[in-house]
Amino acid sequence: MSRLLEVKNLSKFYTSKQGFFGAKSETVKAVNRITFHIDEQETLGIVGESGCGKSTTGRAVLRLHEPTEGEILYRGKDLCGLSLEEMKPYRQKMQIVFQNANSALDPRWTVEQSLVEPIRLHNPEIGRQELDQRIDRLMEEVGFAPMYKKKYPHEFSGGQRQRIGIAKAISVSPEFVVCDEPVSALDVSVQAQVLNLMKKLQRERKLSYMFISHDLSVIRFISDRVGVMYAGRLVEVAETKEFFENALHPYSRVLMAAVPKPVVMDDKDELYRGIGTIAKASKEGCPFCSRCAQADGRCRAEMPEQREVTPGHFVSCHLYD
Ligand code: SF4
C-alpha cells in the first residue's frame, strides 16, 4: 500500500480575545505538533476523551479549520498554503462524515436534492440521465431502493440518515474520508450496520479512513492502526492488534482500564488513578503528568517526543526513551 496522507507537526491553536475588566487573552493548543500517516485503503482510528483534539485534527487535515502550523502532504503535495481554487480538486478527494447526519443534510431538501448538490458542484458538465443513474446507484450502495431519494431527512431514522450522510460523502468519489464519530449517536445494533456498511464501501471503493471515536470497541473493529490523543498530542500510534495486546503509554492503559468489565476493580491500583478525572493539560512537560501514576520530575519539566519503540509502534513518554 502506498502513502496517501502524511501529516507532519500539525498544530491548531485558538486565541481568545481580551475580555472585560482586563481579562487576558488565552491560547488554547487544541492540536499540538502531531505527526502521523495514512496509507491507501487503510483506516487509522483516532481515539481519546472529549476535548482531546480528535475532531479538530480531522477538520484541520481537511483545512475546514485552518492549521496554525505544520504540513499536510496528500500524495506528496502540501495542502497548507494552497489557494481556495488550488484546493478544489482536493476537496473532491477528501470528504467528511459528521456525527450528526443533520449537519450534512438540509431539512428542506429531498435526499435527491442533497445528493445532486455536491455532484453538480464537482462535475458541472454532468447530464440529467447520468446524474439520475448515479444517484440511484448511490442509494443502492447504502442500502435503499432508489425511490427513497424522494423523501426528506425527517422521514428517516437516525441510522438511515447516517447512511444518507455517507452516500453524500462518497457521491463525488473521494479517496479519503474523515469519519467524525459517525456512530456515536446510534444504538449498538444500528452502529454495527453502519460500521459494516463503511467496511464494505472501503473494500469496493478503495477508500482510506481517518475514523474518530471515543469508543475503543468501535476503534478495534474498524481500524488497521490506532492513534491515541490526549490534550492535543498524539501520545501513541500502533497497529490495532499490537495496540490492544501491548498498549505502552500510561494514558492508553487508563483508557483500556476505563472500559466497563464484569469484574470488581481494585481501587488501590495506581493504574486507575486517571479514570474519571478531568483532562487538564499540564502547562509544561508531559500533558498527562498531572494524572499519571508514573510521573517524575523530568515528566513535569520536559515534553516527551514521539519515538518508535518497536517497528510501527510510536509512543510519546519518557518511560520509553
Ligand atoms: Fe507519565 Fe511521564 Fe510518560 Fe507522561 S512522560 S505519560 S507523565 S511517565
Coordinates of N, CA and C and ligand atoms in Angstrom, one line a residue, residues 235 248-251 282 285-296 298-300 302-304 315-321, ligand 1:
V235 N -0.3 10.6 21.6 CA 0.7 10.0 22.5 C 1.1 8.6 22.2
L248 N 1.4 0.8 25.5 CA 2.5 1.2 26.3 C 2.3 2.5 27.1
H249 N 1.6 3.5 26.5 CA 1.5 4.8 27.1 C 0.6 4.7 28.3
P250 N 1.0 5.3 29.5 CA 0.1 5.2 30.7 C -1.3 5.6 30.4
Y251 N -1.5 6.7 29.5 CA -2.9 7.1 29.2 C -3.7 6.1 28.4
S282 N -1.1 19.7 31.5 CA -0.1 20.4 32.3 C 0.6 21.4 31.4
G285 N 6.1 20.4 30.3 CA 6.3 18.9 30.4 C 5.2 18.1 29.7
C286 N 5.1 16.8 30.2 CA 4.2 15.9 29.6 C 2.7 16.3 29.9
P287 N 1.8 16.4 28.9 CA 0.5 16.9 29.2 C -0.3 15.9 30.1
F288 N 0.2 14.7 30.3 CA -0.5 13.7 31.1 C 0.0 13.7 32.5
C289 N 1.0 14.5 32.9 CA 1.7 14.3 34.1 C 0.9 14.5 35.4
S290 N -0.1 15.4 35.3 CA -1.0 15.6 36.5 C -1.8 14.4 36.8
R291 N -2.0 13.5 35.8 CA -2.9 12.3 36.1 C -2.1 11.0 36.1
C292 N -0.8 11.1 35.8 CA 0.0 9.9 35.6 C 0.6 9.3 36.9
A293 N 0.4 8.0 37.1 CA 0.9 7.4 38.3 C 2.4 7.3 38.3
Q294 N 3.0 7.4 37.1 CA 4.5 7.1 37.0 C 5.2 8.4 36.7
A295 N 4.6 9.6 36.9 CA 5.2 10.9 36.6 C 6.4 11.1 37.6
D296 N 7.5 11.7 37.1 CA 8.5 12.1 37.9 C 9.0 13.5 37.6
R298 N 11.3 14.8 35.7 CA 11.5 15.0 34.3 C 10.2 15.2 33.5
C299 N 9.2 14.4 33.9 CA 7.9 14.5 33.2 C 7.3 15.9 33.3
R300 N 7.5 16.5 34.5 CA 6.9 17.8 34.8 C 7.7 18.9 34.1
E302 N 9.8 18.4 31.0 CA 10.2 18.2 29.7 C 9.1 17.4 28.9
M303 N 8.7 18.0 27.7 CA 7.7 17.3 26.9 C 8.4 16.1 26.2
P304 N 7.8 14.9 26.3 CA 8.4 13.7 25.7 C 8.1 13.8 24.1
V315 N 5.4 6.0 20.6 CA 5.0 6.4 21.9 C 5.6 7.7 22.3
S316 N 4.9 8.6 22.9 CA 5.5 9.8 23.5 C 5.4 9.7 25.0
C317 N 6.5 9.2 25.6 CA 6.5 9.0 27.0 C 8.0 8.8 27.5
H318 N 8.4 9.4 28.5 CA 9.8 9.3 29.0 C 10.1 7.9 29.4
L319 N 9.1 7.1 29.8 CA 9.4 5.7 30.2 C 10.1 4.9 29.1
Y320 N 9.9 5.4 27.8 CA 10.4 4.6 26.7 C 11.5 5.3 26.0
D321 N 12.2 6.3 26.6 CA 13.3 7.0 25.9 C 14.5 6.0 25.8
Ligands
SF4_1 FE1 3.6 9.6 32.6 FE2 6.0 10.8 32.4 FE3 5.2 9.1 30.5 FE4 4.0 11.5 30.8 S1 6.1 11.1 30.2 S2 3.0 9.6 30.4 S3 4.0 11.7 33.0 S4 5.6 8.6 32.6

